[in-house]
Amino acid sequence: MKIDLHTHTDRSDGTDSPTELMENAKAAGLDVIAITDHDSTEGWKEADEAAKRVGITLVHGIEISTKLGGKSVHLLGYEFDPGYQPLAIELRKIIDGRNSRLPATLERLQGLGIDITADDVRARSANAAAMGRPHVADALIELGVVKDRGEAFERYLTPGKPAYVDRYAADLPTVIGLVKAAGGKTVLAHPWSRGSHRVLTRDRIRTLAEQGLDGLEADHNDHGAEDRAVLRQIARELGLVWTGSSDYHGTGKVDFPLGSNTTEPEQYRRLFG
Ligand code: AMP
Ligand code: ZN
Ligand code: FE
Ligand code: FE
């Protein structure tokens, strides 16, 4: 049984529609796929219909932008009630924060002599719930300023670079509480990617487990072999589930194909069984 619990569609910064994601997941030989767009559940309904049609098990999920100790941390939430208002309100705040920083981002790029407008970004994010940095990156590619998203982040969009603008992110323990209150499960996405070792220490993960965290995404393309083994060990010690996922973004991210990391059936059953 092949299980992939972290993927994106064009409802956030992936490039497949939810229907295409289900078709591609089936073609990749997956039995179970989670749709986990950034801060949005907009793709769930279309994915439901397509999953039924192609014959694949769909897990309803989300990847929520949070902060812990001033650092960005991504939290995967699964099978929660999207109508639970305290969580829905928080998600709205995150989406609004992403949209409202766009003018400042564009002003900085224009200040660097790049002729980019909000319409350019809108054209790259037609189906998305919010305009994020990856869509700005896509507009920069279209304008011939950079060759891919990686270069756009490296040169302009990552913290410390000239067009980076901070945005609202929810407090991690608060969000874990909200997803749990909405009847869902919570897993830390790529806990040790991009230097988050420093904030997500073993002690901090223990505290989060006490606050209701269910699991750690150990197998992720951003983690080396040693980090994966240590994360699995921490999960064992704390009684947490460990997962593995692709973090597929369609053509938006190379080297993250569907099923490139998978979750063991036993861990899947611990989480949802
Ligand atoms: P935003 O929602 O605007 O803050 O953008 C965050 C998204 O940008 C993340 O979900 C990643 O998929 C993407 N991202 C972050 N850093 C990079 C990078 N260095 N290269 C490509 N994509 C990135
Ligand atoms: Zn993304
Ligand atoms: Fe992420
Ligand atoms: Fe992701």
mmCIF file of C-alpha atoms and ligand atoms in Angstrom:
data_model
loop_
_atom_site.group_PDB
_atom_site.id
_atom_site.type_symbol
_atom_site.label_atom_id
_atom_site.label_comp_id
_atom_site.label_asym_id
_atom_site.label_seq_id
_atom_site.Cartn_x
_atom_site.Cartn_y
_atom_site.Cartn_z
ATOM 1 C CA MET A 1 0.000 0.000 0.000
ATOM 2 C CA LYS A 2 1.482 3.357 -1.118
ATOM 3 C CA ILE A 3 0.513 6.391 0.974
ATOM 4 C CA ASP A 4 1.480 10.049 0.330
ATOM 5 C CA LEU A 5 0.182 12.512 2.947
ATOM 6 C CA HIS A 6 1.410 15.944 1.751
ATOM 7 C CA THR A 7 0.646 17.425 -1.700
ATOM 8 C CA HIS A 8 -0.383 20.761 -3.226
ATOM 9 C CA THR A 9 -2.742 21.817 -6.035
ATOM 10 C CA ASP A 10 -3.383 25.073 -7.866
ATOM 11 C CA ARG A 11 -5.704 26.061 -5.000
ATOM 12 C CA SER A 12 -2.425 27.104 -3.359
ATOM 13 C CA ASP A 13 0.994 26.984 -5.057
ATOM 14 C CA GLY A 14 0.895 23.631 -6.855
ATOM 15 C CA THR A 15 0.213 23.424 -10.585
ATOM 16 C CA ASP A 16 -2.276 20.478 -10.839
ATOM 17 C CA SER A 17 -5.985 21.051 -10.357
ATOM 18 C CA PRO A 18 -7.423 18.787 -7.613
ATOM 19 C CA THR A 19 -8.794 16.534 -10.386
ATOM 20 C CA GLU A 20 -5.387 16.289 -12.073
ATOM 21 C CA LEU A 21 -3.789 15.552 -8.707
ATOM 22 C CA MET A 22 -6.079 12.548 -8.158
ATOM 23 C CA GLU A 23 -5.443 11.287 -11.718
ATOM 24 C CA ASN A 24 -1.678 11.714 -11.373
ATOM 25 C CA ALA A 25 -1.700 10.045 -7.949
ATOM 26 C CA LYS A 26 -3.511 7.033 -9.369
ATOM 27 C CA ALA A 27 -1.072 6.891 -12.302
ATOM 28 C CA ALA A 28 1.855 7.055 -9.841
ATOM 29 C CA GLY A 29 0.523 3.905 -8.162
ATOM 30 C CA LEU A 30 -0.651 5.539 -4.929
ATOM 31 C CA ASP A 31 -3.460 3.956 -2.889
ATOM 32 C CA VAL A 32 -3.910 6.869 -0.475
ATOM 33 C CA ILE A 33 -3.292 10.575 -1.107
ATOM 34 C CA ALA A 34 -3.779 13.616 1.087
ATOM 35 C CA ILE A 35 -4.493 17.029 -0.420
ATOM 36 C CA THR A 36 -2.777 19.614 1.809
ATOM 37 C CA ASP A 37 -2.919 23.050 0.238
ATOM 38 C CA HIS A 38 -1.496 26.012 2.127
ATOM 39 C CA ASP A 39 -4.054 27.459 4.575
ATOM 40 C CA SER A 40 -7.041 26.451 2.423
ATOM 41 C CA THR A 41 -9.545 23.600 2.103
ATOM 42 C CA GLU A 42 -10.932 24.908 -1.191
ATOM 43 C CA GLY A 43 -9.705 21.884 -3.170
ATOM 44 C CA TRP A 44 -11.443 19.250 -1.034
ATOM 45 C CA LYS A 45 -14.737 19.111 -2.902
ATOM 46 C CA GLU A 46 -13.299 18.729 -6.405
ATOM 47 C CA ALA A 47 -10.734 16.215 -5.094
ATOM 48 C CA ASP A 48 -13.546 14.165 -3.497
ATOM 49 C CA GLU A 49 -15.344 13.747 -6.788
ATOM 50 C CA ALA A 50 -12.175 12.919 -8.729
ATOM 51 C CA ALA A 51 -10.913 10.459 -6.081
ATOM 52 C CA LYS A 52 -14.187 8.569 -6.245
ATOM 53 C CA ARG A 53 -14.029 8.457 -10.036
ATOM 54 C CA VAL A 54 -10.401 7.235 -10.301
ATOM 55 C CA GLY A 55 -10.639 4.926 -7.279
ATOM 56 C CA ILE A 56 -8.137 6.291 -4.771
ATOM 57 C CA THR A 57 -8.519 6.971 -1.044
ATOM 58 C CA LEU A 58 -8.450 10.708 -0.306
ATOM 59 C CA VAL A 59 -7.354 12.187 3.022
ATOM 60 C CA HIS A 60 -8.636 15.743 3.536
ATOM 61 C CA GLY A 61 -5.796 17.930 4.746
ATOM 62 C CA ILE A 62 -4.196 21.350 4.925
ATOM 63 C CA GLU A 63 -0.725 22.834 5.554
ATOM 64 C CA ILE A 64 -1.047 25.754 7.949
ATOM 65 C CA SER A 65 1.522 28.582 8.154
ATOM 66 C CA THR A 66 2.376 29.063 11.827
ATOM 67 C CA LYS A 67 5.117 30.607 13.937
ATOM 68 C CA LEU A 68 7.053 29.314 16.919
ATOM 69 C CA GLY A 69 9.747 31.389 18.603
ATOM 70 C CA GLY A 70 9.638 33.856 15.704
ATOM 71 C CA LYS A 71 10.400 31.137 13.127
ATOM 72 C CA SER A 72 8.063 29.871 10.434
ATOM 73 C CA VAL A 73 6.739 26.345 11.070
ATOM 74 C CA HIS A 74 4.315 24.445 8.801
ATOM 75 C CA LEU A 75 1.645 22.281 10.420
ATOM 76 C CA LEU A 76 -0.267 19.565 8.546
ATOM 77 C CA GLY A 77 -3.878 19.174 9.703
ATOM 78 C CA TYR A 78 -6.028 16.215 8.659
ATOM 79 C CA GLU A 79 -9.723 15.302 8.666
ATOM 80 C CA PHE A 80 -10.942 18.237 10.750
ATOM 81 C CA ASP A 81 -14.297 19.994 10.403
ATOM 82 C CA PRO A 82 -13.667 22.925 8.023
ATOM 83 C CA GLY A 83 -16.837 24.575 9.338
ATOM 84 C CA TYR A 84 -15.388 24.930 12.862
ATOM 85 C CA GLN A 85 -15.434 28.716 13.080
ATOM 86 C CA PRO A 86 -12.497 29.470 15.409
ATOM 87 C CA LEU A 87 -10.189 27.604 12.995
ATOM 88 C CA ALA A 88 -11.871 29.016 9.858
ATOM 89 C CA ILE A 89 -11.385 32.562 11.206
ATOM 90 C CA GLU A 90 -7.680 31.921 11.866
ATOM 91 C CA LEU A 91 -7.197 30.505 8.344
ATOM 92 C CA ARG A 92 -8.907 33.576 6.879
ATOM 93 C CA LYS A 93 -6.441 35.804 8.768
ATOM 94 C CA ILE A 94 -3.474 33.910 7.294
ATOM 95 C CA ILE A 95 -4.855 34.108 3.732
ATOM 96 C CA ASP A 96 -5.635 37.832 4.136
ATOM 97 C CA GLY A 97 -2.114 38.412 5.477
ATOM 98 C CA ARG A 98 -0.597 36.770 2.426
ATOM 99 C CA ASN A 99 -2.684 38.825 0.006
ATOM 100 C CA SER A 100 -2.163 42.098 1.834
ATOM 101 C CA ARG A 101 1.635 41.940 1.729
ATOM 102 C CA LEU A 102 1.663 41.686 -2.056
ATOM 103 C CA PRO A 103 1.709 45.459 -2.761
ATOM 104 C CA ALA A 104 4.780 45.912 -0.540
ATOM 105 C CA THR A 105 6.534 42.997 -2.259
ATOM 106 C CA LEU A 106 5.821 44.488 -5.689
ATOM 107 C CA GLU A 107 6.974 47.938 -4.603
ATOM 108 C CA ARG A 108 10.320 46.504 -3.545
ATOM 109 C CA LEU A 109 10.753 44.605 -6.806
ATOM 110 C CA GLN A 110 9.809 47.742 -8.758
ATOM 111 C CA GLY A 111 12.359 49.637 -6.659
ATOM 112 C CA LEU A 112 14.962 47.193 -7.984
ATOM 113 C CA GLY A 113 13.980 48.172 -11.523
ATOM 114 C CA ILE A 114 11.794 45.139 -12.233
ATOM 115 C CA ASP A 115 8.626 45.965 -14.146
ATOM 116 C CA ILE A 116 6.142 43.671 -12.358
ATOM 117 C CA THR A 117 2.474 44.380 -11.565
ATOM 118 C CA ALA A 118 -0.263 42.788 -9.457
ATOM 119 C CA ASP A 119 -1.907 41.623 -12.696
ATOM 120 C CA ASP A 120 1.220 39.621 -13.573
ATOM 121 C CA VAL A 121 0.943 37.802 -10.226
ATOM 122 C CA ARG A 122 -2.836 37.417 -10.540
ATOM 123 C CA ALA A 123 -2.327 35.728 -13.918
ATOM 124 C CA ARG A 124 -0.092 33.123 -12.257
ATOM 125 C CA SER A 125 -2.523 32.387 -9.403
ATOM 126 C CA ALA A 126 -5.951 32.322 -11.061
ATOM 127 C CA ASN A 127 -7.301 29.348 -9.047
ATOM 128 C CA ALA A 128 -5.428 29.948 -5.812
ATOM 129 C CA ALA A 129 -6.993 30.974 -2.504
ATOM 130 C CA ALA A 130 -4.211 33.534 -2.012
ATOM 131 C CA MET A 131 -1.290 35.083 -3.866
ATOM 132 C CA GLY A 132 1.875 33.790 -2.262
ATOM 133 C CA ARG A 133 5.570 34.220 -2.948
ATOM 134 C CA PRO A 134 5.605 31.215 -5.329
ATOM 135 C CA HIS A 135 3.161 33.102 -7.581
ATOM 136 C CA VAL A 136 5.387 36.189 -7.474
ATOM 137 C CA ALA A 137 8.226 33.845 -8.420
ATOM 138 C CA ASP A 138 6.199 32.483 -11.348
ATOM 139 C CA ALA A 139 5.536 36.036 -12.564
ATOM 140 C CA LEU A 140 9.287 36.759 -12.378
ATOM 141 C CA ILE A 141 9.946 33.633 -14.472
ATOM 142 C CA GLU A 142 7.334 34.748 -17.010
ATOM 143 C CA LEU A 143 9.030 38.166 -17.200
ATOM 144 C CA GLY A 144 12.370 36.476 -17.824
ATOM 145 C CA VAL A 145 13.943 37.859 -14.645
ATOM 146 C CA VAL A 146 14.752 34.428 -13.153
ATOM 147 C CA LYS A 147 14.841 30.886 -14.525
ATOM 148 C CA ASP A 148 12.880 29.087 -11.776
ATOM 149 C CA ARG A 149 11.170 29.478 -8.381
ATOM 150 C CA GLY A 150 14.356 28.503 -6.570
ATOM 151 C CA GLU A 151 16.289 31.385 -8.112
ATOM 152 C CA ALA A 152 13.441 33.828 -7.368
ATOM 153 C CA PHE A 153 13.478 32.883 -3.674
ATOM 154 C CA GLU A 154 17.271 32.874 -3.490
ATOM 155 C CA ARG A 155 17.660 36.306 -5.075
ATOM 156 C CA TYR A 156 14.572 38.180 -3.887
ATOM 157 C CA LEU A 157 11.923 36.453 -1.776
ATOM 158 C CA THR A 158 13.492 34.602 1.121
ATOM 159 C CA PRO A 159 13.970 36.358 4.527
ATOM 160 C CA GLY A 160 16.967 38.692 4.333
ATOM 161 C CA LYS A 161 16.592 39.209 0.568
ATOM 162 C CA PRO A 162 15.458 42.592 -0.845
ATOM 163 C CA ALA A 163 11.819 41.783 -1.698
ATOM 164 C CA TYR A 164 10.974 39.732 1.393
ATOM 165 C CA VAL A 165 8.022 41.087 3.362
ATOM 166 C CA ASP A 166 6.852 39.452 6.596
ATOM 167 C CA ARG A 167 3.239 38.350 6.955
ATOM 168 C CA TYR A 168 0.814 37.134 9.576
ATOM 169 C CA ALA A 169 1.275 33.554 10.778
ATOM 170 C CA ALA A 170 -0.695 31.952 13.596
ATOM 171 C CA ASP A 171 0.856 30.764 16.866
ATOM 172 C CA LEU A 172 1.719 27.038 16.544
ATOM 173 C CA PRO A 173 0.329 25.695 19.870
ATOM 174 C CA THR A 174 -2.859 27.715 19.290
ATOM 175 C CA VAL A 175 -3.325 26.185 15.833
ATOM 176 C CA ILE A 176 -2.669 22.652 17.111
ATOM 177 C CA GLY A 177 -5.434 23.283 19.659
ATOM 178 C CA LEU A 178 -7.814 24.584 17.000
ATOM 179 C CA VAL A 179 -7.304 21.617 14.637
ATOM 180 C CA LYS A 180 -7.751 19.200 17.555
ATOM 181 C CA ALA A 181 -10.898 21.029 18.681
ATOM 182 C CA ALA A 182 -12.194 20.675 15.104
ATOM 183 C CA GLY A 183 -11.773 16.893 15.427
ATOM 184 C CA GLY A 184 -8.582 16.631 13.347
ATOM 185 C CA LYS A 185 -5.045 15.233 13.519
ATOM 186 C CA THR A 186 -1.839 17.292 13.487
ATOM 187 C CA VAL A 187 1.604 16.488 12.052
ATOM 188 C CA LEU A 188 4.617 18.828 11.896
ATOM 189 C CA ALA A 189 5.543 19.271 8.202
ATOM 190 C CA HIS A 190 9.271 18.936 7.319
ATOM 191 C CA PRO A 191 10.212 19.871 10.934
ATOM 192 C CA TRP A 192 13.937 20.220 10.184
ATOM 193 C CA SER A 193 13.937 21.942 6.805
ATOM 194 C CA ARG A 194 15.481 25.397 6.264
ATOM 195 C CA GLY A 195 17.261 25.646 9.597
ATOM 196 C CA SER A 196 14.278 24.906 11.833
ATOM 197 C CA HIS A 197 16.432 22.528 13.950
ATOM 198 C CA ARG A 198 17.078 25.483 16.173
ATOM 199 C CA VAL A 199 13.451 26.153 17.022
ATOM 200 C CA LEU A 200 12.035 22.603 16.853
ATOM 201 C CA THR A 201 14.308 21.003 19.404
ATOM 202 C CA ARG A 202 13.516 17.688 21.051
ATOM 203 C CA ASP A 203 12.260 19.549 24.152
ATOM 204 C CA ARG A 204 10.000 21.829 22.111
ATOM 205 C CA ILE A 205 8.581 18.811 20.246
ATOM 206 C CA ARG A 206 7.888 17.163 23.618
ATOM 207 C CA THR A 207 5.927 20.223 24.743
ATOM 208 C CA LEU A 208 3.974 20.231 21.460
ATOM 209 C CA ALA A 209 3.178 16.528 21.953
ATOM 210 C CA GLU A 210 1.763 17.419 25.373
ATOM 211 C CA GLN A 211 -0.297 20.117 23.662
ATOM 212 C CA GLY A 212 -1.868 17.569 21.306
ATOM 213 C CA LEU A 213 0.547 17.110 18.384
ATOM 214 C CA ASP A 214 0.015 13.680 16.782
ATOM 215 C CA GLY A 215 3.006 13.196 14.505
ATOM 216 C CA LEU A 216 6.223 14.241 12.732
ATOM 217 C CA GLU A 217 6.905 14.168 8.997
ATOM 218 C CA ALA A 218 10.280 12.384 9.146
ATOM 219 C CA ASP A 219 10.672 11.348 5.497
ATOM 220 C CA HIS A 220 10.734 14.528 3.418
ATOM 221 C CA ASN A 221 13.024 15.612 0.600
ATOM 222 C CA ASP A 222 14.405 18.476 2.755
ATOM 223 C CA HIS A 223 15.742 15.968 5.343
ATOM 224 C CA GLY A 224 18.962 13.972 5.025
ATOM 225 C CA ALA A 225 19.197 10.329 6.080
ATOM 226 C CA GLU A 226 20.489 11.118 9.552
ATOM 227 C CA ASP A 227 17.794 13.706 10.339
ATOM 228 C CA ARG A 228 15.122 11.261 9.204
ATOM 229 C CA ALA A 229 16.437 8.596 11.562
ATOM 230 C CA VAL A 230 16.676 11.010 14.514
ATOM 231 C CA LEU A 231 13.153 12.373 13.890
ATOM 232 C CA ARG A 232 11.784 8.826 13.781
ATOM 233 C CA GLN A 233 13.565 8.097 17.055
ATOM 234 C CA ILE A 234 12.116 11.240 18.689
ATOM 235 C CA ALA A 235 8.642 10.228 17.484
ATOM 236 C CA ARG A 236 9.086 6.760 19.006
ATOM 237 C CA GLU A 237 10.228 8.218 22.323
ATOM 238 C CA LEU A 238 7.298 10.644 22.514
ATOM 239 C CA GLY A 239 4.631 8.220 21.291
ATOM 240 C CA LEU A 240 4.109 10.234 18.103
ATOM 241 C CA VAL A 241 3.314 8.898 14.640
ATOM 242 C CA TRP A 242 5.998 9.383 11.933
ATOM 243 C CA THR A 243 5.034 9.984 8.330
ATOM 244 C CA GLY A 244 6.694 10.297 4.926
ATOM 245 C CA SER A 245 5.417 12.430 2.048
ATOM 246 C CA SER A 246 6.408 14.002 -1.238
ATOM 247 C CA ASP A 247 5.253 17.631 -0.730
ATOM 248 C CA TYR A 248 4.421 17.480 -4.447
ATOM 249 C CA HIS A 249 3.759 20.863 -6.142
ATOM 250 C CA GLY A 250 3.330 19.649 -9.755
ATOM 251 C CA THR A 251 5.798 21.457 -11.997
ATOM 252 C CA GLY A 252 6.155 24.156 -9.290
ATOM 253 C CA LYS A 253 8.890 22.243 -7.494
ATOM 254 C CA VAL A 254 11.276 19.832 -9.183
ATOM 255 C CA ASP A 255 12.559 16.742 -7.336
ATOM 256 C CA PHE A 256 9.359 16.268 -5.322
ATOM 257 C CA PRO A 257 7.394 13.745 -7.477
ATOM 258 C CA LEU A 258 4.278 12.025 -6.114
ATOM 259 C CA GLY A 259 5.145 9.044 -3.929
ATOM 260 C CA SER A 260 8.833 10.043 -3.685
ATOM 261 C CA ASN A 261 8.444 9.597 0.077
ATOM 262 C CA THR A 262 5.639 7.519 1.559
ATOM 263 C CA THR A 263 4.035 6.750 4.924
ATOM 264 C CA GLU A 264 4.173 3.222 6.332
ATOM 265 C CA PRO A 265 0.703 1.610 6.495
ATOM 266 C CA GLU A 266 1.161 0.990 10.225
ATOM 267 C CA GLN A 267 1.742 4.699 10.892
ATOM 268 C CA TYR A 268 -1.217 5.601 8.681
ATOM 269 C CA ARG A 269 -3.416 3.301 10.747
ATOM 270 C CA ARG A 270 -2.104 4.776 14.006
ATOM 271 C CA LEU A 271 -3.085 8.220 12.747
ATOM 272 C CA PHE A 272 -6.478 7.473 11.245
ATOM 273 C CA GLY A 273 -7.341 3.887 12.313
HETATM 274 P P1 AMP B 1 4.255 32.217 1.134
HETATM 275 O O1 AMP B 1 3.016 31.441 1.348
HETATM 276 O O2 AMP B 1 4.056 33.352 0.220
HETATM 277 O O3 AMP B 1 4.946 32.618 2.397
HETATM 278 O O4 AMP B 1 5.237 31.193 0.375
HETATM 279 C C1 AMP B 1 5.590 30.000 1.029
HETATM 280 C C2 AMP B 1 5.798 28.916 0.010
HETATM 281 O O5 AMP B 1 6.889 29.215 -0.792
HETATM 282 C C3 AMP B 1 6.147 27.586 0.654
HETATM 283 O O6 AMP B 1 5.023 26.832 0.826
HETATM 284 C C4 AMP B 1 7.065 26.905 -0.331
HETATM 285 O O7 AMP B 1 6.328 25.982 -1.136
HETATM 286 C C5 AMP B 1 7.565 28.017 -1.176
HETATM 287 N N1 AMP B 1 9.018 28.216 -0.956
HETATM 288 C C6 AMP B 1 9.606 28.664 0.155
HETATM 289 N N2 AMP B 1 10.955 28.755 -0.016
HETATM 290 C C7 AMP B 1 11.194 28.317 -1.275
HETATM 291 C C8 AMP B 1 12.387 28.169 -2.065
HETATM 292 N N3 AMP B 1 13.594 28.472 -1.574
HETATM 293 N N4 AMP B 1 12.248 27.697 -3.328
HETATM 294 C C9 AMP B 1 11.033 27.395 -3.836
HETATM 295 N N5 AMP B 1 9.884 27.517 -3.140
HETATM 296 C C10 AMP B 1 9.946 27.972 -1.881
HETATM 297 ZN ZN ZN B 2 4.022 25.331 -1.202
HETATM 298 FE FE FE B 3 5.779 23.437 3.859
HETATM 299 FE FE FE B 4 3.991 21.713 1.476
#
